[in-house]
PDB file of C-alpha atoms in Angstrom:
ATOM      1  CA  MET A   1      28.618  18.327   0.508  1.00  0.00           C
ATOM      2  CA  THR A   2      25.744  16.678  -1.602  1.00  0.00           C
ATOM      3  CA  PRO A   3      22.372  16.880   0.176  1.00  0.00           C
ATOM      4  CA  ARG A   4      21.023  13.807   1.765  1.00  0.00           C
ATOM      5  CA  VAL A   5      18.279  12.191  -0.293  1.00  0.00           C
ATOM      6  CA  ASP A   6      15.215  11.289   1.579  1.00  0.00           C
ATOM      7  CA  GLN A   7      13.912   7.901   0.009  1.00  0.00           C
ATOM      8  CA  ASP A   8      10.748   7.908   1.560  1.00  0.00           C
ATOM      9  CA  GLU A   9      10.024  11.355   0.358  1.00  0.00           C
ATOM     10  CA  LEU A  10      10.860  10.369  -3.366  1.00  0.00           C
ATOM     11  CA  LYS A  11       8.571   7.439  -2.855  1.00  0.00           C
ATOM     12  CA  ARG A  12       5.621   9.838  -1.800  1.00  0.00           C
ATOM     13  CA  THR A  13       6.525  12.209  -4.509  1.00  0.00           C
ATOM     14  CA  VAL A  14       6.382   9.628  -7.398  1.00  0.00           C
ATOM     15  CA  ALA A  15       3.126   8.003  -5.693  1.00  0.00           C
ATOM     16  CA  LEU A  16       1.462  11.563  -5.828  1.00  0.00           C
ATOM     17  CA  ALA A  17       2.289  11.779  -9.403  1.00  0.00           C
ATOM     18  CA  ALA A  18       0.788   8.595 -10.205  1.00  0.00           C
ATOM     19  CA  VAL A  19      -2.400   9.456  -8.212  1.00  0.00           C
ATOM     20  CA  ASP A  20      -2.491  12.790 -10.514  1.00  0.00           C
ATOM     21  CA  LEU A  21      -2.240  10.694 -13.489  1.00  0.00           C
ATOM     22  CA  VAL A  22      -4.662   8.255 -12.489  1.00  0.00           C
ATOM     23  CA  ALA A  23      -7.173  10.885 -11.270  1.00  0.00           C
ATOM     24  CA  ALA A  24      -6.909  12.607 -14.720  1.00  0.00           C
ATOM     25  CA  SER A  25      -8.253   9.461 -16.623  1.00  0.00           C
ATOM     26  CA  LEU A  26     -10.695   7.672 -14.410  1.00  0.00           C
ATOM     27  CA  ASP A  27     -14.336   7.700 -14.898  1.00  0.00           C
ATOM     28  CA  ALA A  28     -16.831   7.148 -12.068  1.00  0.00           C
ATOM     29  CA  GLY A  29     -17.295   3.390 -11.217  1.00  0.00           C
ATOM     30  CA  GLN A  30     -13.946   2.155 -12.696  1.00  0.00           C
ATOM     31  CA  ILE A  31     -11.862  -0.153 -10.584  1.00  0.00           C
ATOM     32  CA  VAL A  32      -8.234   0.688  -9.949  1.00  0.00           C
ATOM     33  CA  GLY A  33      -5.569  -2.214  -9.512  1.00  0.00           C
ATOM     34  CA  VAL A  34      -3.612  -1.536  -6.499  1.00  0.00           C
ATOM     35  CA  GLY A  35      -0.014  -3.478  -5.796  1.00  0.00           C
ATOM     36  CA  THR A  36       2.022  -3.789  -2.644  1.00  0.00           C
ATOM     37  CA  GLY A  37       5.006  -2.420  -0.780  1.00  0.00           C
ATOM     38  CA  SER A  38       6.200   0.828   0.766  1.00  0.00           C
ATOM     39  CA  THR A  39       5.859   3.168  -2.447  1.00  0.00           C
ATOM     40  CA  THR A  40       2.330   1.820  -3.096  1.00  0.00           C
ATOM     41  CA  ASN A  41       1.492   2.444   0.320  1.00  0.00           C
ATOM     42  CA  HIS A  42       1.995   6.186  -0.376  1.00  0.00           C
ATOM     43  CA  PHE A  43      -0.183   5.688  -3.728  1.00  0.00           C
ATOM     44  CA  ILE A  44      -3.094   3.962  -1.464  1.00  0.00           C
ATOM     45  CA  ASP A  45      -3.069   6.711   1.199  1.00  0.00           C
ATOM     46  CA  ALA A  46      -3.311   9.634  -1.491  1.00  0.00           C
ATOM     47  CA  LEU A  47      -5.788   7.506  -3.859  1.00  0.00           C
ATOM     48  CA  ALA A  48      -8.177   7.067  -0.787  1.00  0.00           C
ATOM     49  CA  LYS A  49      -8.764  11.073  -0.819  1.00  0.00           C
ATOM     50  CA  LEU A  50     -10.668  10.425  -4.167  1.00  0.00           C
ATOM     51  CA  LYS A  51     -12.387   7.382  -3.134  1.00  0.00           C
ATOM     52  CA  ASP A  52     -15.836   8.978  -4.305  1.00  0.00           C
ATOM     53  CA  ARG A  53     -14.648   9.399  -7.663  1.00  0.00           C
ATOM     54  CA  PHE A  54     -14.300   5.636  -8.750  1.00  0.00           C
ATOM     55  CA  GLY A  55     -15.689   2.325  -8.380  1.00  0.00           C
ATOM     56  CA  GLY A  56     -13.431   0.478  -5.845  1.00  0.00           C
ATOM     57  CA  ALA A  57      -9.917  -1.254  -5.663  1.00  0.00           C
ATOM     58  CA  VAL A  58      -8.630  -4.991  -6.737  1.00  0.00           C
ATOM     59  CA  SER A  59      -5.486  -5.465  -4.420  1.00  0.00           C
ATOM     60  CA  SER A  60      -2.724  -7.598  -5.011  1.00  0.00           C
ATOM     61  CA  SER A  61      -2.228  -8.477  -1.272  1.00  0.00           C
ATOM     62  CA  VAL A  62      -3.920  -9.017   1.928  1.00  0.00           C
ATOM     63  CA  ALA A  63      -1.912  -6.128   3.391  1.00  0.00           C
ATOM     64  CA  SER A  64      -2.808  -3.559   0.635  1.00  0.00           C
ATOM     65  CA  ALA A  65      -6.433  -4.743   0.757  1.00  0.00           C
ATOM     66  CA  GLN A  66      -6.406  -3.772   4.595  1.00  0.00           C
ATOM     67  CA  ARG A  67      -4.824  -0.567   4.059  1.00  0.00           C
ATOM     68  CA  LEU A  68      -7.414   0.378   1.514  1.00  0.00           C
ATOM     69  CA  ALA A  69     -10.240  -0.839   3.480  1.00  0.00           C
ATOM     70  CA  ALA A  70      -8.879   1.123   6.777  1.00  0.00           C
ATOM     71  CA  HIS A  71      -9.359   4.315   4.196  1.00  0.00           C
ATOM     72  CA  GLY A  72     -12.936   3.334   3.343  1.00  0.00           C
ATOM     73  CA  VAL A  73     -11.992   2.241   0.040  1.00  0.00           C
ATOM     74  CA  ARG A  74     -14.496  -0.476  -1.427  1.00  0.00           C
ATOM     75  CA  VAL A  75     -12.095  -3.451  -1.993  1.00  0.00           C
ATOM     76  CA  VAL A  76     -13.510  -6.098  -4.583  1.00  0.00           C
ATOM     77  CA  ASP A  77     -12.238  -9.590  -5.905  1.00  0.00           C
ATOM     78  CA  LEU A  78     -10.913  -9.635  -9.126  1.00  0.00           C
ATOM     79  CA  ASN A  79     -13.615 -12.233 -10.128  1.00  0.00           C
ATOM     80  CA  GLU A  80     -16.111  -9.960  -9.276  1.00  0.00           C
ATOM     81  CA  VAL A  81     -15.229  -7.175 -12.054  1.00  0.00           C
ATOM     82  CA  ASP A  82     -15.202  -7.220 -15.672  1.00  0.00           C
ATOM     83  CA  ALA A  83     -12.441  -4.637 -16.429  1.00  0.00           C
ATOM     84  CA  ILE A  84      -9.739  -2.775 -14.393  1.00  0.00           C
ATOM     85  CA  ALA A  85      -8.927   0.430 -15.757  1.00  0.00           C
ATOM     86  CA  VAL A  86      -5.274   0.894 -14.301  1.00  0.00           C
ATOM     87  CA  TYR A  87      -2.942  -0.965 -11.937  1.00  0.00           C
ATOM     88  CA  VAL A  88      -0.372   0.865 -10.197  1.00  0.00           C
ATOM     89  CA  ASP A  89       2.474  -0.944  -8.215  1.00  0.00           C
ATOM     90  CA  GLY A  90       6.037  -0.644  -7.650  1.00  0.00           C
ATOM     91  CA  ALA A  91       9.289  -2.644  -8.247  1.00  0.00           C
ATOM     92  CA  ASP A  92      12.413  -3.824  -6.567  1.00  0.00           C
ATOM     93  CA  GLU A  93      14.442  -3.410  -9.944  1.00  0.00           C
ATOM     94  CA  VAL A  94      13.490  -1.430 -13.315  1.00  0.00           C
ATOM     95  CA  GLU A  95      15.934  -1.746 -16.512  1.00  0.00           C
ATOM     96  CA  PRO A  96      15.997   0.564 -19.519  1.00  0.00           C
ATOM     97  CA  GLY A  97      13.436  -1.627 -21.565  1.00  0.00           C
ATOM     98  CA  SER A  98      10.917  -1.501 -18.511  1.00  0.00           C
ATOM     99  CA  ALA A  99      11.363  -4.982 -17.459  1.00  0.00           C
ATOM    100  CA  LEU A 100      11.110  -5.497 -13.613  1.00  0.00           C
ATOM    101  CA  VAL A 101      12.131  -7.649 -10.825  1.00  0.00           C
ATOM    102  CA  LYS A 102       9.272  -7.446  -8.224  1.00  0.00           C
ATOM    103  CA  GLY A 103       8.582  -9.816  -5.235  1.00  0.00           C
ATOM    104  CA  GLY A 104      10.535  -8.355  -2.224  1.00  0.00           C
ATOM    105  CA  GLY A 105       7.392  -8.675  -0.156  1.00  0.00           C
ATOM    106  CA  GLY A 106       6.505 -12.133  -1.689  1.00  0.00           C
ATOM    107  CA  ALA A 107       3.345 -10.809  -3.562  1.00  0.00           C
ATOM    108  CA  HIS A 108       4.398 -11.179  -7.045  1.00  0.00           C
ATOM    109  CA  THR A 109       2.176 -13.734  -8.140  1.00  0.00           C
ATOM    110  CA  ARG A 110      -1.102 -11.885  -7.357  1.00  0.00           C
ATOM    111  CA  GLU A 111       0.752  -8.633  -8.636  1.00  0.00           C
ATOM    112  CA  LYS A 112       1.379 -10.348 -11.912  1.00  0.00           C
ATOM    113  CA  ILE A 113      -2.125 -11.550 -12.236  1.00  0.00           C
ATOM    114  CA  VAL A 114      -3.672  -8.344 -11.315  1.00  0.00           C
ATOM    115  CA  ALA A 115      -1.084  -6.446 -13.904  1.00  0.00           C
ATOM    116  CA  ALA A 116      -2.103  -8.642 -16.672  1.00  0.00           C
ATOM    117  CA  ALA A 117      -6.081  -8.152 -16.088  1.00  0.00           C
ATOM    118  CA  ALA A 118      -5.709  -4.082 -16.236  1.00  0.00           C
ATOM    119  CA  ASP A 119      -5.983  -2.090 -19.278  1.00  0.00           C
ATOM    120  CA  ARG A 120      -2.979   0.038 -18.179  1.00  0.00           C
ATOM    121  CA  PHE A 121       0.110  -0.619 -15.768  1.00  0.00           C
ATOM    122  CA  ILE A 122       1.794   1.911 -14.157  1.00  0.00           C
ATOM    123  CA  CYS A 123       5.003   1.264 -12.095  1.00  0.00           C
ATOM    124  CA  ILE A 124       6.287   3.668  -9.612  1.00  0.00           C
ATOM    125  CA  VAL A 125       9.763   3.548  -8.168  1.00  0.00           C
ATOM    126  CA  ASP A 126      12.206   5.861  -6.547  1.00  0.00           C
ATOM    127  CA  GLU A 127      15.541   6.440  -8.622  1.00  0.00           C
ATOM    128  CA  SER A 128      17.477   3.662  -6.432  1.00  0.00           C
ATOM    129  CA  LYS A 129      15.423   1.029  -8.355  1.00  0.00           C
ATOM    130  CA  VAL A 130      16.652   2.036 -11.555  1.00  0.00           C
ATOM    131  CA  VAL A 131      19.288  -0.406 -13.003  1.00  0.00           C
ATOM    132  CA  ASP A 132      21.221  -1.127 -16.033  1.00  0.00           C
ATOM    133  CA  GLU A 133      20.848  -5.030 -15.875  1.00  0.00           C
ATOM    134  CA  LEU A 134      18.259  -6.891 -13.609  1.00  0.00           C
ATOM    135  CA  GLY A 135      19.426  -9.366 -11.189  1.00  0.00           C
ATOM    136  CA  ALA A 136      21.409  -7.579  -8.124  1.00  0.00           C
ATOM    137  CA  PHE A 137      18.297  -7.936  -6.144  1.00  0.00           C
ATOM    138  CA  GLY A 138      17.637 -11.458  -6.947  1.00  0.00           C
ATOM    139  CA  VAL A 139      14.551 -13.108  -8.438  1.00  0.00           C
ATOM    140  CA  PRO A 140      11.911 -14.301  -6.105  1.00  0.00           C
ATOM    141  CA  VAL A 141      10.244 -17.583  -6.932  1.00  0.00           C
ATOM    142  CA  GLU A 142       6.945 -18.688  -5.562  1.00  0.00           C
ATOM    143  CA  VAL A 143       6.918 -22.661  -5.279  1.00  0.00           C
ATOM    144  CA  VAL A 144       4.355 -25.017  -4.102  1.00  0.00           C
ATOM    145  CA  PRO A 145       5.651 -26.305  -0.722  1.00  0.00           C
ATOM    146  CA  MET A 146       6.445 -30.018  -1.672  1.00  0.00           C
ATOM    147  CA  ALA A 147       8.397 -28.729  -4.663  1.00  0.00           C
ATOM    148  CA  ARG A 148      10.982 -26.692  -2.548  1.00  0.00           C
ATOM    149  CA  ARG A 149      13.871 -28.986  -2.807  1.00  0.00           C
ATOM    150  CA  SER A 150      13.256 -29.997  -6.410  1.00  0.00           C
ATOM    151  CA  VAL A 151      12.820 -26.581  -7.707  1.00  0.00           C
ATOM    152  CA  ALA A 152      15.825 -25.024  -5.834  1.00  0.00           C
ATOM    153  CA  ALA A 153      18.126 -27.707  -7.192  1.00  0.00           C
ATOM    154  CA  ARG A 154      16.844 -26.828 -10.885  1.00  0.00           C
ATOM    155  CA  LEU A 155      17.284 -23.227 -10.129  1.00  0.00           C
ATOM    156  CA  ARG A 156      21.016 -23.448  -9.034  1.00  0.00           C
ATOM    157  CA  ALA A 157      21.517 -25.539 -12.325  1.00  0.00           C
ATOM    158  CA  LEU A 158      21.007 -22.066 -14.054  1.00  0.00           C
ATOM    159  CA  GLY A 159      23.754 -20.939 -12.170  1.00  0.00           C
ATOM    160  CA  GLY A 160      22.657 -18.971  -9.404  1.00  0.00           C
ATOM    161  CA  ASP A 161      22.468 -19.156  -5.665  1.00  0.00           C
ATOM    162  CA  VAL A 162      19.125 -20.328  -3.990  1.00  0.00           C
ATOM    163  CA  ARG A 163      18.078 -18.980  -0.585  1.00  0.00           C
ATOM    164  CA  GLU A 164      14.752 -20.096   0.966  1.00  0.00           C
ATOM    165  CA  ARG A 165      12.561 -17.468   2.868  1.00  0.00           C
ATOM    166  CA  ARG A 166      12.616 -19.740   5.888  1.00  0.00           C
ATOM    167  CA  GLY A 167       9.241 -18.752   8.023  1.00  0.00           C
ATOM    168  CA  PHE A 168       7.612 -17.153   5.022  1.00  0.00           C
ATOM    169  CA  VAL A 169       4.314 -18.139   3.484  1.00  0.00           C
ATOM    170  CA  THR A 170       2.999 -15.843   0.709  1.00  0.00           C
ATOM    171  CA  ASP A 171      -1.010 -14.932   0.782  1.00  0.00           C
ATOM    172  CA  ASN A 172      -1.454 -18.078  -1.348  1.00  0.00           C
ATOM    173  CA  GLY A 173       0.018 -20.386   1.274  1.00  0.00           C
ATOM    174  CA  ASN A 174       3.312 -20.995  -0.505  1.00  0.00           C
ATOM    175  CA  ALA A 175       6.953 -20.770  -0.176  1.00  0.00           C
ATOM    176  CA  VAL A 176       9.373 -18.433  -1.706  1.00  0.00           C
ATOM    177  CA  LEU A 177      12.837 -19.181  -3.008  1.00  0.00           C
ATOM    178  CA  ASP A 178      15.229 -16.035  -3.954  1.00  0.00           C
ATOM    179  CA  LEU A 179      17.502 -16.866  -6.985  1.00  0.00           C
ATOM    180  CA  HIS A 180      20.810 -14.919  -6.415  1.00  0.00           C
ATOM    181  CA  GLY A 181      23.795 -14.312  -8.615  1.00  0.00           C
ATOM    182  CA  LEU A 182      22.532 -14.292 -12.124  1.00  0.00           C
ATOM    183  CA  ALA A 183      22.805 -11.324 -14.317  1.00  0.00           C
ATOM    184  CA  VAL A 184      19.246 -11.352 -15.956  1.00  0.00           C
ATOM    185  CA  THR A 185      20.187 -10.292 -19.553  1.00  0.00           C
ATOM    186  CA  ASP A 186      17.300 -12.003 -21.046  1.00  0.00           C
ATOM    187  CA  PRO A 187      14.037 -11.029 -19.035  1.00  0.00           C
ATOM    188  CA  ASP A 188      11.652 -12.685 -21.430  1.00  0.00           C
ATOM    189  CA  GLY A 189      13.656 -16.057 -21.661  1.00  0.00           C
ATOM    190  CA  LEU A 190      14.471 -16.481 -17.931  1.00  0.00           C
ATOM    191  CA  GLU A 191      10.957 -15.660 -16.774  1.00  0.00           C
ATOM    192  CA  ALA A 192       9.589 -18.248 -19.182  1.00  0.00           C
ATOM    193  CA  ARG A 193      12.349 -20.941 -18.082  1.00  0.00           C
ATOM    194  CA  ILE A 194      11.613 -20.585 -14.500  1.00  0.00           C
ATOM    195  CA  ASN A 195       7.804 -20.718 -14.565  1.00  0.00           C
ATOM    196  CA  ASN A 196       8.467 -23.818 -16.966  1.00  0.00           C
ATOM    197  CA  LEU A 197       9.895 -25.742 -13.841  1.00  0.00           C
ATOM    198  CA  ALA A 198       7.465 -28.090 -12.393  1.00  0.00           C
ATOM    199  CA  GLY A 199       6.085 -26.880  -8.970  1.00  0.00           C
ATOM    200  CA  VAL A 200       6.889 -23.266  -9.610  1.00  0.00           C
ATOM    201  CA  VAL A 201       3.824 -20.966  -9.218  1.00  0.00           C
ATOM    202  CA  GLU A 202       5.244 -17.771 -10.536  1.00  0.00           C
ATOM    203  CA  ASN A 203       8.489 -15.681 -10.457  1.00  0.00           C
ATOM    204  CA  GLY A 204       9.298 -12.295 -10.210  1.00  0.00           C
ATOM    205  CA  ILE A 205      10.390 -11.268 -13.591  1.00  0.00           C
ATOM    206  CA  PHE A 206       8.118  -8.889 -15.082  1.00  0.00           C
ATOM    207  CA  ALA A 207       8.998  -9.206 -18.917  1.00  0.00           C
ATOM    208  CA  VAL A 208       5.744 -10.479 -20.690  1.00  0.00           C
ATOM    209  CA  ASN A 209       3.970  -8.157 -18.266  1.00  0.00           C
ATOM    210  CA  ARG A 210       5.698  -5.071 -18.580  1.00  0.00           C
ATOM    211  CA  PRO A 211       4.520  -1.794 -17.347  1.00  0.00           C
ATOM    212  CA  ASP A 212       3.187   0.421 -19.933  1.00  0.00           C
ATOM    213  CA  LEU A 213       4.740   3.570 -18.123  1.00  0.00           C
ATOM    214  CA  VAL A 214       7.468   3.785 -15.414  1.00  0.00           C
ATOM    215  CA  LEU A 215       7.389   7.080 -13.282  1.00  0.00           C
ATOM    216  CA  VAL A 216      10.910   7.253 -11.374  1.00  0.00           C
ATOM    217  CA  GLY A 217      10.941   9.797  -8.472  1.00  0.00           C
ATOM    218  CA  SER A 218      14.380  11.772  -8.109  1.00  0.00           C
ATOM    219  CA  PRO A 219      15.583  14.949  -6.175  1.00  0.00           C
ATOM    220  CA  ASP A 220      14.958  16.592  -9.776  1.00  0.00           C
ATOM    221  CA  GLY A 221      11.347  15.638  -9.774  1.00  0.00           C
ATOM    222  CA  VAL A 222       9.469  12.639 -11.469  1.00  0.00           C
ATOM    223  CA  ARG A 223      10.552  11.315 -15.031  1.00  0.00           C
ATOM    224  CA  GLU A 224       8.875   8.739 -17.159  1.00  0.00           C
ATOM    225  CA  ILE A 225      10.505   5.619 -18.840  1.00  0.00           C
ATOM    226  CA  ALA A 226       8.245   4.188 -21.335  1.00  0.00           C
ATOM    227  CA  PRO A 227       9.098   0.660 -23.002  1.00  0.00           C
TER     228      PRO A 227
END
């Protein structure tokens, strides 16, 4: 019988590996970018033990900021810093070329902003998130509320099924539409095409902002995917 894999333990293992990697390169006073989600929560919990070794953290969501602050980590606004040494975040899907789909928690706009501002982006996932091709999870699209209907129609024209997250509001005060049923064979092209729709704030494809390194937690340990 194949042993049962504890997915949460894999998330914790890869998060700890990321903390070790970050700690080895951080200088006092540097700022760490921190993402959102269950795997990132393990990273936050472990990183907080080293809070005296770095200057603070820029968070991609209110939830992560609250978790950091509860651990006594100094949380700073992106507009208050000149540089972010490294940004660490999870993903909902990762393909072999390191393009990602993110946004299961609806924080992908802020995640993309912080990732783009960082000198280095490290993605941490358990092995269930590694896929041959993006798309099965769906692509989250943050939209200005007044544009929900018009954007949904244009997303359907791409050939996908659009589902609104009813009752959900992003930290930016916007709505999220999830685009399902599309195989994302051209992540760069689809990311740009969706973002060019009037009313779209940002979508969850990370192709322009691919991570510099992906750490994957598996029962055999942590492996690396590099673009």
